[in-house]
mmCIF file of C-alpha atoms and ligand atoms in Angstrom:
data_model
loop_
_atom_site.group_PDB
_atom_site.id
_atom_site.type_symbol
_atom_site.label_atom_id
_atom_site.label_comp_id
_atom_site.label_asym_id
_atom_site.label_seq_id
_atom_site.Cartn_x
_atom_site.Cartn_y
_atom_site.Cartn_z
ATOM 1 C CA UNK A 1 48.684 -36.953 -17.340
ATOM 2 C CA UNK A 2 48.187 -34.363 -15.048
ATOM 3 C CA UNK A 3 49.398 -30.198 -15.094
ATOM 4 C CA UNK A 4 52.884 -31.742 -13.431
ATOM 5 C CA UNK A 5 54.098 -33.869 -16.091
ATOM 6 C CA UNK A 6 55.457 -31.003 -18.452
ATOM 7 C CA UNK A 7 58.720 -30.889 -20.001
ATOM 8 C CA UNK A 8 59.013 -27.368 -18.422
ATOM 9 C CA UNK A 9 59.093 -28.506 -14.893
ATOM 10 C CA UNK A 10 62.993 -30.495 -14.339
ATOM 11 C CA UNK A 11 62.779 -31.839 -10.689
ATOM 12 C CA UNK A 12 66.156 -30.173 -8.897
ATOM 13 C CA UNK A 13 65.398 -30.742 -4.972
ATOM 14 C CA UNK A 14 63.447 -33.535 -3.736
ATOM 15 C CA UNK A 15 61.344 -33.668 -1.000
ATOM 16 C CA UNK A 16 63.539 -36.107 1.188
ATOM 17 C CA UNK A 17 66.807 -33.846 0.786
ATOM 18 C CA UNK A 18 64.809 -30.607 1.922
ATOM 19 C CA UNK A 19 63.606 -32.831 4.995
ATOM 20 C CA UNK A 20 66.699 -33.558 5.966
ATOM 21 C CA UNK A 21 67.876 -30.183 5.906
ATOM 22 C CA UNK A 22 65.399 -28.685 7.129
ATOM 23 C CA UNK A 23 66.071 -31.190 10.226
ATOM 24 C CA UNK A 24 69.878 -30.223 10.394
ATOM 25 C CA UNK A 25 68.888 -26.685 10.357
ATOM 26 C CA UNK A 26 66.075 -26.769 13.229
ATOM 27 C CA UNK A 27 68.923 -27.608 15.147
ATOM 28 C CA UNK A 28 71.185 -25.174 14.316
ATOM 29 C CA UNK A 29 68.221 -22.661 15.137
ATOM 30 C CA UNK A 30 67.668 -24.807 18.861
ATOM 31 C CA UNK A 31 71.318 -24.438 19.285
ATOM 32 C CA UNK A 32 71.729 -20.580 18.591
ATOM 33 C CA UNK A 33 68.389 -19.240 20.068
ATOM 34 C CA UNK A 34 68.238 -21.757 23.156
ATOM 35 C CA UNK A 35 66.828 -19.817 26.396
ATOM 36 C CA UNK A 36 66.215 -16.207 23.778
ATOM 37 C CA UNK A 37 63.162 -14.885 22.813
ATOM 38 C CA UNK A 38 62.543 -15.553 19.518
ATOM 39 C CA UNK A 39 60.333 -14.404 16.876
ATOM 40 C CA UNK A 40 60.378 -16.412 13.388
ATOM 41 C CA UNK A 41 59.108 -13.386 10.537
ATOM 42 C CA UNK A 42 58.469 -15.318 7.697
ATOM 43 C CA UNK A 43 57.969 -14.009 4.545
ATOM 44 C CA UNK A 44 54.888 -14.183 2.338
ATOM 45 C CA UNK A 45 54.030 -15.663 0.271
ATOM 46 C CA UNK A 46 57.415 -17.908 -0.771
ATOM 47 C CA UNK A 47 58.449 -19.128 2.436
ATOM 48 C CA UNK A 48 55.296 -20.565 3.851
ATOM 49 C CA UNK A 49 56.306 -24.407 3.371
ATOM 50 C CA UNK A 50 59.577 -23.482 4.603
ATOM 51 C CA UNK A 51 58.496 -22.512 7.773
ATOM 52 C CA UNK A 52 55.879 -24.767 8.010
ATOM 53 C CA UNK A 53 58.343 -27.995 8.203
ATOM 54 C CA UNK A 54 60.769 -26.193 10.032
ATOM 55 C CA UNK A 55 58.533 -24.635 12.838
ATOM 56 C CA UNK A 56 57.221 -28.301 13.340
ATOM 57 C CA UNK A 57 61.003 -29.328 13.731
ATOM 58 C CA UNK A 58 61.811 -27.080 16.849
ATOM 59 C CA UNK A 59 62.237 -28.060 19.941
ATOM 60 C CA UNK A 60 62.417 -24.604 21.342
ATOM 61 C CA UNK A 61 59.907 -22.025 21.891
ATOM 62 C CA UNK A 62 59.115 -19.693 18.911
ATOM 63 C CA UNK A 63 56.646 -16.780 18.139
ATOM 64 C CA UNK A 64 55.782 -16.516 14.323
ATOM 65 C CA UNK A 65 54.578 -14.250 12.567
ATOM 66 C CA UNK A 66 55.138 -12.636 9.093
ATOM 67 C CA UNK A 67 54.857 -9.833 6.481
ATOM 68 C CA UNK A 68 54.428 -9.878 2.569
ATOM 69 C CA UNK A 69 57.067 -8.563 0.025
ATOM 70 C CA UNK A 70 56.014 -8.926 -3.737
ATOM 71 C CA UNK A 71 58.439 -8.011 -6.335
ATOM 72 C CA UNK A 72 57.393 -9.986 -9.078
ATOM 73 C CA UNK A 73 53.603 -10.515 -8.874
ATOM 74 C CA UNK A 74 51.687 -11.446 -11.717
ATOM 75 C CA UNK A 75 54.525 -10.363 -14.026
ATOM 76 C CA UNK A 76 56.080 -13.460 -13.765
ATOM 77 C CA UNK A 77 59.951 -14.062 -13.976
ATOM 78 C CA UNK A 78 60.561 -9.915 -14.356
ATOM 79 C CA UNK A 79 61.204 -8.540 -11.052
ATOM 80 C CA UNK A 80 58.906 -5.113 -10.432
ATOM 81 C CA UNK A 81 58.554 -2.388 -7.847
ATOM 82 C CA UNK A 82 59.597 -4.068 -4.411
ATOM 83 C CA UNK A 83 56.345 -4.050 -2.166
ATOM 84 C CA UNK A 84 56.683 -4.470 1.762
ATOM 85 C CA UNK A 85 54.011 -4.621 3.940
ATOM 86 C CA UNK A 86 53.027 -5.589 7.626
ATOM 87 C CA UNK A 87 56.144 -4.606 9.198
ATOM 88 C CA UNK A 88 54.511 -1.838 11.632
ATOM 89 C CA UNK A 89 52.187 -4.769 12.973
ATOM 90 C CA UNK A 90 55.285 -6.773 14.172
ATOM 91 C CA UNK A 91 55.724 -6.614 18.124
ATOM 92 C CA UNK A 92 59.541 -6.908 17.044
ATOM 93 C CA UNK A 93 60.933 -5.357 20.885
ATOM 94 C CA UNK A 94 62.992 -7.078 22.754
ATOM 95 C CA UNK A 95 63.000 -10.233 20.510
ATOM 96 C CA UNK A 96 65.314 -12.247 18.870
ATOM 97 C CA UNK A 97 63.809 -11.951 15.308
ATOM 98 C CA UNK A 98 64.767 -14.341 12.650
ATOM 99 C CA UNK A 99 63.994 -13.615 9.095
ATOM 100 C CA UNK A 100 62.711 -16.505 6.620
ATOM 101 C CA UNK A 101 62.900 -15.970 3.308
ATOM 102 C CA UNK A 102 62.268 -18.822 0.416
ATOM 103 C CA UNK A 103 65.125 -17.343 -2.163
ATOM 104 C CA UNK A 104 67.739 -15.107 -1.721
ATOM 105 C CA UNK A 105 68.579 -14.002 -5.420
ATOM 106 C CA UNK A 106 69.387 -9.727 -5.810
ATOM 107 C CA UNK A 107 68.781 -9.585 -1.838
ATOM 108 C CA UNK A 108 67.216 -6.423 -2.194
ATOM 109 C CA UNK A 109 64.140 -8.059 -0.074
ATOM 110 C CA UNK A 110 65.618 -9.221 2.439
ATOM 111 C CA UNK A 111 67.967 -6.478 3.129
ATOM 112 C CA UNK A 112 65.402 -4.313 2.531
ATOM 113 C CA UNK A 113 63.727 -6.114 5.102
ATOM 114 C CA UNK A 114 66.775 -6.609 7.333
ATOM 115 C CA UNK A 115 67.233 -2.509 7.765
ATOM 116 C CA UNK A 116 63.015 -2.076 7.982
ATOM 117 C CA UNK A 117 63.111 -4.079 11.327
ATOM 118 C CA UNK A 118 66.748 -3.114 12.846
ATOM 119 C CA UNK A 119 64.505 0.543 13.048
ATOM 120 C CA UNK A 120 61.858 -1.146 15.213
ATOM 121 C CA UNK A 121 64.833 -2.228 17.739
ATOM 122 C CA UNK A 122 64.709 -5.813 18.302
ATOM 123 C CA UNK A 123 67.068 -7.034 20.049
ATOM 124 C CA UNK A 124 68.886 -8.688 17.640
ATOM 125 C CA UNK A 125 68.032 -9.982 13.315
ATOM 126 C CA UNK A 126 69.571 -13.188 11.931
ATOM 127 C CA UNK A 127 68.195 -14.233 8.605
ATOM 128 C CA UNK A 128 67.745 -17.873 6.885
ATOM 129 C CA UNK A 129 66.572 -18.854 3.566
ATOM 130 C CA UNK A 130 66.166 -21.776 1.808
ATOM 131 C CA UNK A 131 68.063 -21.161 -1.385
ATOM 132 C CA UNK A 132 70.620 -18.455 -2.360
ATOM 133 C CA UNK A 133 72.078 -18.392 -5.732
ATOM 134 C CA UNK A 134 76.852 -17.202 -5.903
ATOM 135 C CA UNK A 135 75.740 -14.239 -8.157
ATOM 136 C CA UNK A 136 77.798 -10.715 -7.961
ATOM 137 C CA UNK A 137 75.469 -8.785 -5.750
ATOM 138 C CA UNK A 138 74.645 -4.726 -5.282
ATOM 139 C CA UNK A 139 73.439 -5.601 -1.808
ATOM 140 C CA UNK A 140 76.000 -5.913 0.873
ATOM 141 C CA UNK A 141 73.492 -7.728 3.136
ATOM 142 C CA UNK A 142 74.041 -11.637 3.345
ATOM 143 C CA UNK A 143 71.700 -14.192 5.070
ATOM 144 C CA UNK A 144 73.283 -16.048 8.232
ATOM 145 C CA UNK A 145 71.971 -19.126 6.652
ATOM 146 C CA UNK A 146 71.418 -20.768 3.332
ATOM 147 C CA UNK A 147 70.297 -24.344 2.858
ATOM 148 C CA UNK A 148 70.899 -25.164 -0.668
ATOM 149 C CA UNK A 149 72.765 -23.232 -3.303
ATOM 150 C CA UNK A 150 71.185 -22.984 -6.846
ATOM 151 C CA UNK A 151 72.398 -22.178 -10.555
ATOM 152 C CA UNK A 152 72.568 -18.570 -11.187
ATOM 153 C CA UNK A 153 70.319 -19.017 -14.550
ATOM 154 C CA UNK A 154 67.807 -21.265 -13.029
ATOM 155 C CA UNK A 155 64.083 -20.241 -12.041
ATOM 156 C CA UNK A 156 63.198 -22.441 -9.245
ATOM 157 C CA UNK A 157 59.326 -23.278 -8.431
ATOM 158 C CA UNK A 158 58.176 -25.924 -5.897
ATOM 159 C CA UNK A 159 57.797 -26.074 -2.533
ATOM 160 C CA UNK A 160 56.452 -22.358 -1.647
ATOM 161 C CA UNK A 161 57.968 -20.891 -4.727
ATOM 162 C CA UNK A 162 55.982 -19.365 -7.547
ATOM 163 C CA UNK A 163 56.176 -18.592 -11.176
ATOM 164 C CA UNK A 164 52.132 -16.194 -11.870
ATOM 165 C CA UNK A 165 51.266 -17.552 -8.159
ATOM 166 C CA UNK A 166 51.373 -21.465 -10.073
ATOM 167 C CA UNK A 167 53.341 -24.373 -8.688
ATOM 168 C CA UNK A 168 53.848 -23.257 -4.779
ATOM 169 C CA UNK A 169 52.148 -26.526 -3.545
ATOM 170 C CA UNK A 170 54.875 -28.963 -5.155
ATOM 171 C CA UNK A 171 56.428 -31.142 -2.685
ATOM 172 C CA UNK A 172 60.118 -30.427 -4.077
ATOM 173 C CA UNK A 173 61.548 -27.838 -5.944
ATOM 174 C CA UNK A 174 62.328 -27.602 -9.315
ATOM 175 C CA UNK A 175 63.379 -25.934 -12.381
ATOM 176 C CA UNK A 176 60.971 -24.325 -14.755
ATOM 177 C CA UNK A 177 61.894 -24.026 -18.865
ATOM 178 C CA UNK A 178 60.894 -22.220 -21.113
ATOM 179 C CA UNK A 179 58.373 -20.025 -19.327
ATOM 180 C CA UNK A 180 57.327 -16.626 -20.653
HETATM 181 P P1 5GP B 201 65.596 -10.788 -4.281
HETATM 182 O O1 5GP B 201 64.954 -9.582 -3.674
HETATM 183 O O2 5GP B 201 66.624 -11.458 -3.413
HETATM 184 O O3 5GP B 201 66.097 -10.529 -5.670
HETATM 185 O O4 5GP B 201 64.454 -11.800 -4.589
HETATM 186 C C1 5GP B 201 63.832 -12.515 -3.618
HETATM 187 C C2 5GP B 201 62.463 -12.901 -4.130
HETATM 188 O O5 5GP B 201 62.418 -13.024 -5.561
HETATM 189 C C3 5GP B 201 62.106 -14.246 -3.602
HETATM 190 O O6 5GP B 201 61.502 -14.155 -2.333
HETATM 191 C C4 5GP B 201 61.198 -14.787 -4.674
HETATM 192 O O7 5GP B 201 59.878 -14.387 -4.446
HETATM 193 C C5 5GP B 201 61.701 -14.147 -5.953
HETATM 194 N N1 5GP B 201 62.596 -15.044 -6.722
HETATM 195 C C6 5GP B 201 63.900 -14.882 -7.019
HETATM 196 N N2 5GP B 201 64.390 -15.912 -7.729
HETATM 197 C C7 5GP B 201 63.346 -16.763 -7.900
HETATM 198 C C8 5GP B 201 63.202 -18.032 -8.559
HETATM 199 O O8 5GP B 201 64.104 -18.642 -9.131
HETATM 200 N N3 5GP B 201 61.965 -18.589 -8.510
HETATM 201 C C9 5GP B 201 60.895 -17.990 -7.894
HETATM 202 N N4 5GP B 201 59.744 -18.635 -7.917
HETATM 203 N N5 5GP B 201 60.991 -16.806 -7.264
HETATM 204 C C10 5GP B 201 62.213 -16.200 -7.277
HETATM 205 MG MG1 MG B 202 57.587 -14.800 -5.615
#
């Protein structure tokens, strides 16, 4: 037995399938960003893995860098006061940024995000994320890119994603019950 094998913890994406992915998608970044100066933002802490794996996959030059957005902290699963910071640091001008984000669920972060750097001027701001849930949305904002859709009720964990800063190091990502 070891933490892992809970009954709270239903595997949902395995490792292999967010490989592969992650391999059609880093070329579907070569392809669009080919002979541009681009600038991968990542954002902390979720999308670390994410980038990680994909960053490895390119076959075109990148800078990264990234800031930190917290909504739900140590609250768990109840989303909070949305925190941004690092964005001044960002040599954003002239560059092709691309945003990475792990989950696109209200989108307040990432549009949030998304209107914080248009104000530095970059040249231009595509966004991907690794999951995005079909829920009815406030935001108007919409990533350019979405790898894997996921159930509108589901909390996801795994592979970058947190529930109280627990489970980010799991190789796929799955679906946590019963927490809180
Ligand atoms: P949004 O601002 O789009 O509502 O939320 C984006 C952030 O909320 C993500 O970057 C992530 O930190 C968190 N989030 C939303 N849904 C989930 C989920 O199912 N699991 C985890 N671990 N975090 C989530
Ligand atoms: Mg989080």
């Amino acid at each position: 037995m070891t933490y892992l094998d809970t009954e709270c913890l239903a595997p949902l994406i395995s490792q292999e399938s967010i490989n592969e992915k992650v391999q059609e998608y880093a070329r579907i970044i070569e392809r669009e960003y080919a002979g541009k100066d681009l600038l991968i933002v990542m954002i902390m802490k979720g999308a670390f893995c994410f980038v990680a794996d994909l960053v490895r996959e390119l076959k075109i030059p990148a800078c990264i860098d990234f800031l930190t957005c917290s909504s739900y902290g140590m609250r768990g699963t109840v989303p909070g006061e949305l925190k941004v910071h690092g964005i001044e640091r960002l040599d954003v001008k002239g560059k092709h940024v691309l945003l990475i984000d792990d989950i696109f669920d209200t989108g307040r972060t990432l549009s949030e995000v998304y209107s914080r750097i248009k104000l530095l001027e970059p040249e231009a701001v595509g966004s991907m994320v690794l999951l995005g849930r079909n829920t009815e949305r406030e935001v108007v904002y919409h990533p350019d890119h979405v790898l894997f859709q996921v159930e509108e009720d589901a909390f996801v964990v795994g592979y970058g994603l947190d529930y109280k800063e627990q489970y980010r190091g799991l190789p796929g990502i799955c679906v946590l019950h019963h927490h809180e």
